[in-house]
Each structure stands twice: as structure tokens, then as C-alpha cells.
CSV table of C-alpha atoms in Angstrom, one decimal:
chain,number,residue,atom,x,y,z
A,185,MET,CA,142.7,-142.2,-22.2
A,186,PRO,CA,145.1,-139.6,-23.5
A,187,SER,CA,145.4,-139.5,-27.3
A,188,ALA,CA,148.5,-140.8,-29.1
A,189,ASN,CA,149.3,-137.2,-30.0
A,190,LYS,CA,149.4,-136.1,-26.4
A,191,THR,CA,151.3,-139.2,-25.2
A,192,ALA,CA,153.9,-138.7,-27.9
A,193,PHE,CA,154.4,-135.1,-26.8
A,194,VAL,CA,154.9,-136.2,-23.2
A,195,LEU,CA,157.3,-138.9,-24.3
A,196,ILE,CA,159.4,-136.2,-26.1
A,197,CYS,CA,159.7,-134.3,-22.8
A,198,VAL,CA,160.6,-137.6,-21.0
A,199,ILE,CA,163.3,-138.3,-23.6
A,200,VAL,CA,164.9,-134.8,-23.1
A,201,VAL,CA,165.1,-135.4,-19.3
A,202,MET,CA,166.1,-139.1,-19.3
A,203,THR,CA,168.9,-138.8,-21.9
A,204,THR,CA,170.4,-136.2,-19.6
A,205,LEU,CA,170.1,-138.1,-16.4
A,206,ALA,CA,171.4,-141.3,-17.9
A,207,TYR,CA,175.0,-140.0,-18.0
A,208,GLY,CA,174.2,-138.0,-21.1
A,209,THR,CA,173.3,-141.3,-22.9
A,210,VAL,CA,176.8,-142.2,-24.1
A,211,HIS,CA,176.8,-145.9,-23.1
A,212,GLN,CA,175.4,-148.6,-25.3
A,213,PRO,CA,172.5,-149.7,-22.9
A,214,THR,CA,171.3,-146.1,-22.5
A,215,ILE,CA,171.6,-145.4,-26.2
A,216,ALA,CA,169.5,-148.5,-26.8
A,217,LEU,CA,166.9,-147.1,-24.4
A,218,PHE,CA,166.9,-143.9,-26.4
A,219,TYR,CA,166.3,-145.8,-29.6
A,220,ILE,CA,163.4,-147.6,-28.0
A,221,GLY,CA,162.0,-144.3,-26.9
A,222,VAL,CA,162.3,-142.9,-30.5
A,223,ALA,CA,160.7,-146.0,-31.9
A,224,ALA,CA,157.8,-145.6,-29.5
A,225,LEU,CA,157.5,-141.9,-30.7
A,226,VAL,CA,157.2,-143.0,-34.3
A,227,ILE,CA,154.6,-145.7,-33.4
A,228,LEU,CA,152.5,-143.1,-31.5
A,229,TRP,CA,152.9,-140.7,-34.4
A,230,SER,CA,151.6,-143.4,-36.8
A,231,ILE,CA,148.7,-144.2,-34.5
A,232,ASP,CA,147.8,-140.6,-34.3
A,233,GLY,CA,147.8,-140.3,-38.1
A,234,LEU,CA,145.6,-143.4,-38.5
A,235,LYS,CA,143.1,-142.2,-35.9
A,236,SER,CA,142.9,-138.6,-37.1
A,237,GLY,CA,143.2,-139.3,-40.8
A,238,MET,CA,146.1,-136.8,-41.1
A,239,VAL,CA,149.8,-137.4,-41.1
A,240,ARG,CA,151.5,-134.6,-39.2
A,241,PHE,CA,155.0,-133.6,-40.4
A,242,SER,CA,157.1,-130.5,-40.5
A,243,ASN,CA,158.3,-129.0,-43.8
A,244,SER,CA,161.3,-127.4,-42.0
A,245,TRP,CA,164.6,-127.9,-43.9
A,246,LEU,CA,166.5,-128.0,-40.6
A,247,GLN,CA,165.7,-131.7,-40.3
A,248,ILE,CA,167.3,-132.6,-43.6
A,249,PRO,CA,171.0,-132.5,-42.5
A,250,LEU,CA,170.4,-135.3,-40.0
A,251,LEU,CA,168.8,-137.5,-42.7
A,252,ALA,CA,171.6,-136.6,-45.2
A,253,ALA,CA,174.3,-137.6,-42.7
A,254,ALA,CA,172.6,-140.9,-42.1
A,255,VAL,CA,172.3,-141.6,-45.8
A,256,TYR,CA,175.9,-140.7,-46.6
A,257,GLY,CA,177.1,-142.8,-43.7
A,258,LEU,CA,175.3,-145.8,-45.3
A,259,ILE,CA,176.8,-145.0,-48.7
A,260,GLN,CA,180.3,-145.0,-47.1
A,261,VAL,CA,180.0,-148.7,-46.2
A,262,ILE,CA,178.8,-149.9,-49.6
A,263,PRO,CA,181.3,-152.4,-51.0
A,264,LEU,CA,183.2,-151.0,-54.0
A,265,GLY,CA,185.1,-154.0,-55.2
A,266,SER,CA,187.6,-155.8,-53.0
A,267,VAL,CA,191.0,-155.2,-51.6
A,268,THR,CA,193.9,-157.2,-53.0
A,269,GLY,CA,194.6,-160.2,-50.9
A,270,ALA,CA,197.3,-159.8,-48.2
A,271,ALA,CA,198.6,-162.1,-45.5
A,272,GLY,CA,196.6,-165.0,-46.9
A,273,VAL,CA,193.3,-163.1,-46.7
A,274,SER,CA,191.4,-162.2,-49.9
A,275,GLY,CA,188.0,-160.9,-50.8
A,276,ILE,CA,188.1,-158.0,-48.3
A,277,PRO,CA,185.5,-155.5,-49.5
A,278,ARG,CA,186.7,-152.0,-50.4
A,279,MET,CA,184.7,-149.2,-48.8
A,280,ILE,CA,185.0,-145.5,-48.4
A,281,SER,CA,185.0,-145.8,-44.6
A,282,LEU,CA,188.2,-146.9,-42.8
A,283,ASP,CA,186.1,-148.3,-40.0
A,284,PRO,CA,182.8,-149.7,-41.5
A,285,ALA,CA,181.4,-150.9,-38.2
A,286,SER,CA,181.7,-147.5,-36.6
A,287,THR,CA,180.3,-145.8,-39.6
A,288,GLN,CA,177.2,-148.1,-39.6
A,289,VAL,CA,176.7,-147.3,-35.9
A,290,ASN,CA,177.0,-143.6,-36.5
A,291,ALA,CA,174.7,-143.7,-39.5
A,292,ILE,CA,172.0,-145.5,-37.5
A,293,HIS,CA,172.4,-142.9,-34.7
A,294,PHE,CA,171.9,-140.1,-37.1
A,295,LEU,CA,168.8,-141.9,-38.5
A,296,PHE,CA,167.2,-142.1,-35.0
A,297,LEU,CA,168.1,-138.5,-34.3
A,298,PHE,CA,166.3,-137.6,-37.6
A,299,PHE,CA,163.2,-139.6,-36.5
A,300,PHE,CA,163.2,-137.8,-33.1
A,301,ALA,CA,163.5,-134.4,-34.9
A,302,ALA,CA,160.8,-135.2,-37.4
A,303,VAL,CA,158.2,-136.1,-34.7
A,304,THR,CA,159.3,-133.2,-32.4
A,305,PHE,CA,159.1,-130.6,-35.2
A,306,ALA,CA,155.6,-131.9,-36.1
A,307,LEU,CA,154.2,-132.0,-32.6
A,308,ILE,CA,155.3,-128.6,-31.4
A,309,ASP,CA,152.3,-127.1,-33.1
A,310,SER,CA,150.7,-124.6,-30.7
A,311,ALA,CA,151.7,-121.7,-28.5
A,312,SER,CA,150.8,-123.7,-25.4
A,313,ARG,CA,153.2,-126.5,-26.4
A,314,ILE,CA,155.9,-124.0,-27.1
A,315,ALA,CA,155.3,-122.6,-23.6
A,316,ARG,CA,155.4,-126.1,-22.0
A,317,ILE,CA,158.7,-127.0,-23.7
A,318,ALA,CA,160.2,-123.6,-22.6
A,319,ALA,CA,159.0,-124.3,-19.1
A,320,LEU,CA,160.4,-127.8,-19.1
A,321,ILE,CA,163.8,-126.6,-20.3
A,322,THR,CA,163.9,-123.7,-17.7
A,323,VAL,CA,162.7,-125.7,-14.7
A,324,PHE,CA,164.7,-128.8,-15.4
A,325,GLY,CA,167.8,-126.7,-16.2
A,326,THR,CA,167.5,-124.9,-12.9
A,327,VAL,CA,167.0,-128.1,-10.8
A,328,TYR,CA,169.7,-129.9,-12.7
A,329,ALA,CA,172.2,-126.9,-12.2
A,330,PHE,CA,171.4,-126.8,-8.5
A,331,TYR,CA,172.1,-130.5,-8.2
A,332,ALA,CA,175.3,-130.2,-10.1
A,333,ILE,CA,176.5,-127.4,-7.8
A,334,LEU,CA,175.8,-129.6,-4.8
A,335,GLN,CA,177.6,-132.6,-6.4
A,336,SER,CA,180.6,-130.4,-7.2
A,337,VAL,CA,181.0,-129.6,-3.5
A,338,LEU,CA,180.0,-133.0,-1.9
A,339,SER,CA,181.2,-135.5,-4.5
A,340,PRO,CA,183.2,-133.9,-7.2
A,341,ASP,CA,184.8,-137.1,-8.6
A,342,LYS,CA,181.7,-139.3,-8.7
A,343,ILE,CA,178.4,-139.0,-10.6
A,344,TYR,CA,175.4,-139.5,-8.3
A,345,GLY,CA,178.0,-140.4,-5.7
A,346,ILE,CA,178.5,-143.9,-7.2
A,347,TYR,CA,179.9,-143.7,-10.7
A,348,GLU,CA,183.6,-142.9,-11.1
A,349,ARG,CA,185.6,-143.0,-14.2
A,350,ALA,CA,189.4,-142.7,-14.5
A,351,PHE,CA,190.9,-139.9,-16.5
A,352,ALA,CA,187.6,-138.1,-16.7
A,353,SER,CA,186.4,-134.7,-15.4
A,354,PRO,CA,182.7,-135.3,-14.4
A,355,PHE,CA,180.2,-132.6,-13.7
A,356,GLY,CA,176.5,-133.1,-13.1
A,357,SER,CA,175.5,-136.4,-14.8
A,358,PHE,CA,178.1,-136.0,-17.6
A,359,VAL,CA,181.4,-137.7,-17.7
A,360,SER,CA,183.0,-134.6,-19.2
A,361,ARG,CA,182.6,-131.1,-17.7
A,362,HIS,CA,182.6,-129.6,-21.2
A,363,ASN,CA,179.4,-131.5,-22.0
A,364,PHE,CA,177.8,-130.2,-18.9
A,365,ALA,CA,178.8,-126.6,-19.8
A,366,ALA,CA,177.3,-127.1,-23.3
A,367,TYR,CA,174.1,-128.4,-21.8
A,368,MET,CA,173.8,-125.3,-19.6
A,369,GLU,CA,174.5,-123.0,-22.5
A,370,MET,CA,171.2,-124.3,-24.1
A,371,THR,CA,169.0,-124.4,-20.9
A,372,ILE,CA,170.0,-121.0,-19.8
A,373,ALA,CA,169.3,-119.6,-23.2
A,374,ILE,CA,165.5,-119.9,-23.0
A,375,PRO,CA,164.9,-117.8,-19.8
A,376,LEU,CA,167.6,-115.4,-20.9
A,377,GLY,CA,166.0,-114.9,-24.3
A,378,MET,CA,162.7,-114.2,-22.7
A,379,MET,CA,164.2,-111.7,-20.2
A,380,PHE,CA,166.1,-109.9,-23.0
A,381,ALA,CA,163.0,-109.8,-25.2
A,382,GLY,CA,160.7,-108.5,-22.4
A,383,ALA,CA,158.5,-111.6,-22.5
A,384,VAL,CA,158.7,-112.3,-18.7
A,385,PRO,CA,155.9,-110.7,-16.6
A,386,ARG,CA,157.2,-108.4,-13.9
A,387,ASP,CA,156.1,-110.7,-11.0
A,388,ARG,CA,158.2,-113.6,-12.4
A,389,ARG,CA,161.4,-111.8,-13.1
A,390,LEU,CA,163.0,-112.6,-9.8
A,391,LEU,CA,162.2,-116.3,-10.4
A,392,TYR,CA,163.7,-116.2,-13.9
A,393,GLY,CA,166.7,-114.2,-12.6
A,394,THR,CA,167.3,-116.9,-9.9
A,395,ALA,CA,167.1,-119.7,-12.5
A,396,ILE,CA,169.5,-117.9,-14.8
A,397,ALA,CA,172.0,-117.2,-12.0
A,398,LEU,CA,172.0,-120.9,-10.9
A,399,MET,CA,172.5,-122.2,-14.4
A,400,GLY,CA,175.2,-119.6,-15.1
A,401,THR,CA,177.0,-120.4,-11.8
A,402,ALA,CA,176.9,-124.1,-12.5
A,403,LEU,CA,178.3,-123.5,-16.0
A,404,LEU,CA,181.2,-121.5,-14.7
A,405,LEU,CA,181.9,-123.9,-11.9
A,406,SER,CA,182.3,-126.7,-14.5
A,407,GLY,CA,185.6,-125.1,-15.4
A,408,SER,CA,185.0,-125.4,-19.2
A,409,ARG,CA,186.9,-122.7,-21.1
A,410,GLY,CA,184.9,-123.4,-24.2
A,411,GLY,CA,181.7,-123.2,-22.2
A,412,PHE,CA,182.7,-119.8,-20.8
A,413,VAL,CA,183.6,-118.4,-24.2
A,414,ALA,CA,180.3,-119.7,-25.6
A,415,LEU,CA,178.3,-118.1,-22.7
A,416,ILE,CA,179.9,-114.7,-23.5
A,417,ALA,CA,179.1,-115.2,-27.2
A,418,GLU,CA,175.5,-116.2,-26.3
A,419,VAL,CA,174.9,-113.1,-24.1
A,420,ALA,CA,176.5,-110.8,-26.7
A,421,LEU,CA,174.3,-112.2,-29.4
A,422,MET,CA,171.2,-111.8,-27.3
A,423,THR,CA,172.1,-108.2,-26.6
A,424,MET,CA,172.6,-107.5,-30.3
A,425,LEU,CA,169.4,-109.2,-31.3
A,426,THR,CA,167.3,-107.2,-28.9
A,427,LEU,CA,169.0,-103.8,-29.0
A,428,ARG,CA,166.9,-102.7,-31.9
A,429,SER,CA,163.7,-102.8,-29.9
A,430,GLY,CA,163.0,-99.8,-27.6
A,431,GLY,CA,164.6,-96.4,-27.3
A,432,VAL,CA,167.9,-95.3,-25.7
A,433,ARG,CA,166.7,-96.2,-22.2
A,434,ALA,CA,165.7,-99.8,-23.3
A,435,ILE,CA,169.1,-100.2,-24.9
A,436,GLY,CA,170.9,-99.1,-21.8
A,437,THR,CA,168.8,-101.4,-19.7
A,438,LYS,CA,169.7,-104.4,-21.8
A,439,ILE,CA,173.4,-103.7,-21.8
A,440,ALA,CA,173.2,-103.2,-18.0
A,441,LEU,CA,171.3,-106.5,-17.7
A,442,ALA,CA,174.0,-108.3,-19.6
A,443,ALA,CA,176.7,-106.8,-17.4
A,444,ILE,CA,174.8,-107.6,-14.2
A,445,LEU,CA,174.2,-111.2,-15.4
A,446,LEU,CA,177.9,-111.9,-16.0
A,447,ILE,CA,178.9,-110.2,-12.7
A,448,THR,CA,176.3,-112.3,-10.8
A,449,ILE,CA,177.4,-115.5,-12.4
A,450,ILE,CA,181.1,-114.9,-11.7
A,451,GLY,CA,180.2,-113.8,-8.1
A,452,GLY,CA,178.1,-116.8,-7.6
A,453,SER,CA,180.8,-119.2,-8.8
A,454,LEU,CA,183.3,-117.5,-6.5
A,455,PHE,CA,181.0,-117.8,-3.5
A,456,VAL,CA,180.4,-121.5,-4.1
A,457,GLY,CA,183.7,-122.6,-5.4
A,458,GLY,CA,186.2,-120.0,-4.3
A,459,GLU,CA,189.0,-118.9,-6.5
A,460,SER,CA,189.4,-122.4,-7.9
A,461,SER,CA,186.2,-122.0,-9.8
A,462,LEU,CA,187.9,-119.4,-12.0
A,463,THR,CA,191.4,-120.9,-12.1
A,464,ARG,CA,189.9,-124.1,-13.4
A,465,VAL,CA,188.7,-122.2,-16.4
A,466,ALA,CA,192.2,-121.2,-17.1
A,467,GLU,CA,193.9,-124.5,-16.2
A,468,THR,CA,191.5,-127.2,-17.3
A,469,GLN,CA,192.9,-129.7,-19.8
A,470,ASN,CA,191.3,-131.6,-22.7
A,471,ALA,CA,188.8,-134.1,-21.4
A,472,GLY,CA,188.0,-137.4,-22.9
A,473,GLY,CA,191.3,-139.3,-23.2
A,474,ALA,CA,193.5,-136.8,-25.0
A,475,ALA,CA,194.5,-134.8,-22.0
A,476,SER,CA,198.3,-134.8,-22.7
A,477,ILE,CA,198.0,-134.2,-26.4
A,478,ASP,CA,197.7,-130.5,-27.4
A,479,ARG,CA,194.7,-129.5,-29.5
A,480,SER,CA,197.0,-127.8,-32.0
A,481,TYR,CA,198.6,-131.1,-32.7
A,482,ILE,CA,195.3,-132.9,-33.1
A,483,TRP,CA,194.1,-130.2,-35.4
A,484,GLY,CA,197.3,-130.5,-37.5
A,485,VAL,CA,196.8,-134.2,-37.9
A,486,THR,CA,193.2,-133.7,-38.8
A,487,LEU,CA,194.1,-131.3,-41.5
A,488,GLU,CA,196.5,-133.8,-43.0
A,489,MET,CA,193.7,-136.4,-42.6
A,490,ILE,CA,191.3,-134.2,-44.6
A,491,ARG,CA,193.9,-133.6,-47.3
A,492,SER,CA,194.6,-137.3,-47.7
A,493,ASN,CA,191.0,-138.4,-47.8
A,494,MET,CA,189.2,-135.8,-49.9
A,495,PRO,CA,186.6,-135.7,-51.3
A,496,PHE,CA,184.8,-138.6,-49.6
A,497,GLY,CA,186.2,-138.5,-46.0
A,498,VAL,CA,187.4,-141.3,-43.8
A,499,GLY,CA,183.9,-142.4,-42.8
A,500,LEU,CA,181.5,-141.3,-40.0
A,501,GLY,CA,183.0,-142.5,-36.7
A,502,ALA,CA,186.3,-143.7,-38.3
A,503,TYR,CA,188.3,-140.7,-37.0
A,504,GLY,CA,190.1,-142.8,-34.4
A,505,VAL,CA,191.4,-145.3,-37.0
A,506,ALA,CA,192.4,-142.6,-39.4
A,507,PHE,CA,194.2,-140.6,-36.7
A,508,THR,CA,196.3,-143.6,-35.7
A,509,GLN,CA,197.6,-143.9,-39.2
A,510,LEU,CA,198.9,-140.3,-39.2
A,511,ASP,CA,199.9,-140.0,-35.5
A,512,THR,CA,203.6,-139.3,-35.1
A,513,HIS,CA,203.5,-139.6,-31.3
A,514,ASN,CA,204.2,-142.9,-29.4
A,515,GLY,CA,200.6,-144.0,-29.8
A,516,THR,CA,199.9,-144.6,-26.1
A,517,GLU,CA,196.8,-142.4,-26.3
A,518,ARG,CA,194.2,-143.0,-28.8
A,519,VAL,CA,192.5,-139.8,-30.1
A,520,GLU,CA,188.8,-140.5,-31.1
A,521,GLN,CA,187.7,-136.9,-31.8
A,522,ALA,CA,189.1,-133.8,-33.4
A,523,HIS,CA,188.1,-131.5,-30.6
A,524,ASN,CA,186.6,-129.3,-33.3
A,525,ASP,CA,183.4,-130.5,-35.0
A,526,TYR,CA,184.0,-128.4,-38.1
A,527,LEU,CA,187.2,-130.1,-38.8
A,528,GLN,CA,185.7,-133.5,-37.9
A,529,ILE,CA,182.7,-133.1,-40.2
A,530,THR,CA,185.2,-132.4,-43.0
A,531,SER,CA,187.5,-135.3,-42.1
A,532,ASP,CA,184.7,-137.8,-41.6
A,533,ALA,CA,182.5,-136.9,-44.6
A,534,GLY,CA,184.7,-134.9,-46.8
A,535,LEU,CA,183.2,-132.6,-49.4
A,536,VAL,CA,179.7,-134.0,-48.7
A,537,GLY,CA,180.1,-133.1,-45.0
A,538,LEU,CA,181.0,-129.6,-45.9
A,539,LEU,CA,177.9,-129.3,-48.1
A,540,ILE,CA,175.7,-130.7,-45.4
A,541,GLY,CA,177.2,-128.4,-42.7
A,542,GLY,CA,177.0,-125.4,-45.0
A,543,PHE,CA,173.4,-126.2,-45.8
A,544,PHE,CA,172.5,-126.4,-42.1
A,545,LEU,CA,174.2,-123.1,-41.3
A,546,PHE,CA,172.5,-121.3,-44.2
A,547,THR,CA,169.1,-122.7,-43.3
A,548,PHE,CA,169.5,-122.0,-39.6
A,549,TYR,CA,170.4,-118.4,-40.4
A,550,LYS,CA,167.4,-118.0,-42.6
A,551,VAL,CA,164.9,-119.6,-40.2
A,552,GLY,CA,166.4,-117.8,-37.2
A,553,ARG,CA,166.0,-114.4,-38.9
A,554,GLU,CA,162.4,-115.1,-39.5
A,555,ALA,CA,161.8,-116.3,-36.0
A,556,ILE,CA,163.3,-113.3,-34.2
A,557,ALA,CA,161.4,-110.9,-36.4
A,558,VAL,CA,157.9,-112.0,-35.2
A,559,GLU,CA,155.8,-109.4,-33.4
A,560,ASN,CA,154.4,-111.7,-30.7
A,561,THR,CA,156.6,-110.9,-27.7
A,562,PHE,CA,156.5,-114.4,-26.1
A,563,ARG,CA,157.4,-116.2,-29.3
A,564,ARG,CA,160.1,-113.7,-30.1
A,565,GLY,CA,161.6,-114.2,-26.6
A,566,ILE,CA,161.6,-118.0,-27.2
A,567,ALA,CA,163.2,-117.5,-30.7
A,568,VAL,CA,165.9,-115.2,-29.4
A,569,GLY,CA,166.8,-117.7,-26.6
A,570,ALA,CA,166.7,-120.7,-28.9
A,571,VAL,CA,168.8,-119.0,-31.6
A,572,SER,CA,171.3,-117.8,-29.1
A,573,GLY,CA,171.5,-121.3,-27.4
A,574,ILE,CA,172.2,-122.9,-30.8
A,575,PHE,CA,174.8,-120.2,-31.6
A,576,ALA,CA,176.5,-120.9,-28.3
A,577,ILE,CA,176.8,-124.6,-29.2
A,578,LEU,CA,178.2,-123.7,-32.6
A,579,VAL,CA,180.8,-121.6,-30.9
A,580,HIS,CA,181.6,-124.3,-28.4
A,581,SER,CA,182.0,-126.8,-31.2
A,582,ALA,CA,185.1,-125.0,-32.4
A,583,PHE,CA,186.9,-126.2,-29.2
A,584,ASP,CA,185.2,-129.5,-28.3
A,585,PHE,CA,182.9,-132.3,-29.7
A,586,VAL,CA,179.9,-131.7,-27.5
A,587,LEU,CA,177.3,-132.6,-30.1
A,588,HIS,CA,178.6,-136.2,-30.1
A,589,THR,CA,176.8,-136.7,-26.8
A,590,THR,CA,173.2,-137.9,-27.3
A,591,ALA,CA,171.6,-135.7,-24.6
A,592,ILE,CA,173.2,-132.6,-26.0
A,593,SER,CA,172.1,-133.5,-29.5
A,594,VAL,CA,168.5,-134.1,-28.3
A,595,LEU,CA,168.3,-130.7,-26.6
A,596,PHE,CA,169.9,-129.1,-29.6
A,597,ILE,CA,167.2,-130.6,-31.8
A,598,MET,CA,164.6,-129.3,-29.3
A,599,LEU,CA,165.9,-125.7,-29.7
A,600,LEU,CA,165.8,-126.1,-33.5
A,601,ALA,CA,162.2,-127.1,-33.2
A,602,LEU,CA,161.4,-124.1,-31.0
A,603,VAL,CA,163.0,-121.8,-33.5
A,604,THR,CA,160.9,-123.3,-36.3
A,605,ALA,CA,157.7,-123.2,-34.3
A,606,SER,CA,158.2,-119.7,-33.1
A,607,ARG,CA,157.9,-118.3,-36.6
A,608,ARG,CA,154.3,-119.3,-36.9
A,609,SER,CA,151.2,-117.8,-35.3
A,610,TYR,CA,148.6,-119.9,-33.5
A,611,GLU,CA,145.0,-119.8,-32.5
A,612,ASP,CA,146.0,-119.9,-28.8
A,613,ASP,CA,148.5,-117.1,-29.1
A,614,SER,CA,148.3,-114.2,-26.7
A,615,SER,CA,147.0,-111.3,-28.8
A,616,GLU,CA,148.0,-108.5,-26.6
A,617,ASP,CA,151.0,-107.6,-28.8
A,618,GLU,CA,150.4,-109.5,-32.0
A,619,ARG,CA,150.2,-107.3,-35.1
A,620,PRO,CA,147.6,-108.4,-37.8
A,621,HIS,CA,150.1,-107.9,-40.6
A,622,ASN,CA,152.6,-110.4,-39.1
A,623,ARG,CA,150.6,-113.5,-39.8
A,624,ARG,CA,152.7,-114.1,-43.0
A,625,GLY,CA,154.7,-116.8,-41.1
A,626,SER,CA,151.6,-118.9,-40.4
A,627,ARG,CA,152.0,-121.3,-43.3
A,628,GLY,CA,151.1,-124.8,-42.0
A,629,THR,CA,153.5,-127.6,-41.4
A,630,VAL,CA,151.0,-130.3,-40.7
A,631,ALA,CA,150.0,-132.3,-43.7
A,632,ALA,CA,146.7,-134.1,-43.7
A,633,ILE,CA,146.3,-137.0,-46.1
A,634,THR,CA,142.7,-137.9,-46.5
A,635,SER,CA,141.0,-139.9,-49.3
A,636,GLY,CA,144.3,-139.9,-51.2
A,637,ARG,CA,144.5,-136.1,-51.0
A,638,ARG,CA,147.0,-134.1,-49.0
A,639,SER,CA,146.2,-130.9,-47.2
A,640,THR,CA,148.0,-128.7,-44.7
A,641,SER,CA,146.9,-127.6,-41.2
A,642,ASN,CA,148.2,-126.1,-38.0
A,643,SER,CA,145.8,-127.9,-35.7
A,644,LYS,CA,147.1,-129.8,-32.8
């Protein structure tokens, strides 16, 4: 029988795929299945610890913002006295959150994302597992992109040809085309990073190039303006991160590769979707129920919301309730999201949200710099791709709320885990381009607790 450790690793891969196929895991039944999967991961992790005598965990600080968000969400629903009786009702508890039920739900969701991250960070503990995760993202992203392209031609208004939702703009398995574009930004990042870093063997470059072209074409066909901007930013960052390696010829090759990539993607989208594939990028409206409300108006109301509820925020998930109180329109359309995650973090969690977000960005910058500086070509390629994919989502988040979708959050966490894992050297590393002096990043992240004593190890 496979060990609990191996079973948990397989389950991580299954969760990445299934959360995507299940409409992005935004409906309550599918979210419940995600929670069951994460609970199973924690149980397997515990069983592995009991059998091996060591509790595996990662010391990466990139996990902490998820836990901090969950804890603060729970603090926001702590009763702080009671509201003065009104309309014959008294004893109503006073809380920070304007919508305590939604805040509790969001806090629990952050908690499960933290558990998923904790197990994932701990179990990606070898070069072979890094390679398997990279292969999973690349292969699944390619197949998924091909399916999405077919669906956009054969059944553009229905997901899987059966599920249709009014006032939505579906693409692939996502109700919103913007979410699909965000997902492609991350899947395309891994093979792109490996290509730019020179980590792809010559005999596989055509396969990788085909995968990249399919994913890029699908992204552009989705018609997401934020996705297109994020893709340009992603390619630009990859180019900058890898320009320093090699001479003038290598630099010219990488710039040419970036140009050819963009031309191929645009050409592919024109071939499949005609001129409409590009005009959609220019004409697409806000998806998700706020199509007739301009983003500038939403952002203006959000800024007023932030000013009125500093320093504690309106509560995680309470944005819709808070927006209604400040909305000067006729109220026929309820706005649930700020269409800018930086503004929404601040509105929902106030000063604490700013601190959590700032801590994440600082930690990611620090860890990312260490990861892309490794000498091992394969791990550097993975790191460049993962860092660029995360950067693309951070750019896209200035226009949309893509990280609110579970499937996107799960893959985002996976890329964070790859960045963290890429910094370390492993026994099963390919040694053809590893420099002996570069093993400074090999500090362990696996803690072994035996006989009341804790030690650290990088073993599987």
C-alpha cells in the first residue's frame, strides 16, 4: 500500500485539478468537497507523522498571511457589547463586522486554505516532486486550454454544454472569463519560465512551445482585458529576470522569444476566433453582476467605505452590505466585490489587512529573490515561472477579484509552494549545473519530533 505521505501528495494534485473542473469551486457543494479534501490531507499528514515519528512542516512565512486573515476574521465577529434596542429588538451583539455570517464563512475559508498551504509546503520536499507538480500544471493547463478553445467555438454560453448562467461570461469551467484568464496566467507561467531559463531540453522545446501557444491563445480568446495586461507584465518580468544570464546573443534570443511568443498567441487567437477575439478584449464589460456600474464608481465608493471604517474594516465578506449603505445609485444591482483586491483588503480588514498584505508582499519579494538566484537550472526555471505567475495575478488583482475563486487560490498557493521549494537543494537534484557553493539555501523545512525532541530534515 502507498504510504500516507505519497497518498497526501497525490491528493494535493487531485485537489488542484478538481477544484478547477468543478466550476472553479465557487458553489457551496463544491466548496464543501474542497473542505473534505483538505481535511483528508490533514489526516494523512497526521498519520504520516505518527508512522514516521516526524511531523513535517514548512517554516516558510508565506503561509502566515492566510492564518492571520482567518484569525482576524474570527476576531471581527467577537461580540463587543450590544446595540441599543430598536424597533422592539434589544440585545443585538455589537461586532466589528457589518455581516457577521459572511465574515465567519470567509474566516473558515481562509483557515482551510491555510491548512492546504501548510500540507502542500511541507510535502513538496524533493526535486522529483517539484518536477511532478510542474508537469501537472503544464499538462493540465494545456489540455484545459484546448478544451476551453473548443468550448468557446462549439458552446460559448454553456459550461460543459449544460450549465448556463444569466448575466455571466463563462469560459472553460469558470463562470467568469476573467477567472479563466487568471488561471491561464499561472499555468502558462511554469513552461514559460523553464523556456526562458533554458531548463527545457532541446528535444522538448517544440512540445513546450505548443503548450505555451495553446494556453496563451485560450487566455486571449477569453477576452479579459486584465488577463491580457497581466500576461504582458508576466512576459516582461520573465524577460528581465533572465536577461542577466548569458551574453549579448542570449539576451537577444530571449527578447526575440518574448516577441515571437506574443505574436504567436495573438495570431493563434485571430485564427481561432477571428477579429472578435481581439475586439472582446477592448469591449468586454465587468463580469459578476456589476456590468453596468463603472469600476471608477465602485472604487470611489470603496474609498469612502475605507475612510468610514478605519482602522478595523467592515469585516471579511461584508463588502456587499457596506457598499449598499454608501451606494448613491438606484440599488438595483448589488455590488459584492471591489474589482480591486488591494482596495477590498483594506475595506474588509482595515489597517490589519494592510499589514497582512504588506507582510505578504515583502516576504514574497524576499523569497522570490532567493529562489531565482539558485544555480540549478531546473529549479531556477521553476522559480522564474512561479514568481512571474504570482506577479501576473498580483497585477490582475488591480482590476478584478480573481483570488476570491477557490480554484485560483489553490493554484496560487501551489505556485507559492514551488517558489519556496525551489530555493533548496535536494539529494535527487540534477548535478550537471549545480555549483557547490550554492547549497546555502538548503536549510531544512521538515521538523522531526522524536522522543520529545525536535529536529529538522529535508527527507521525503
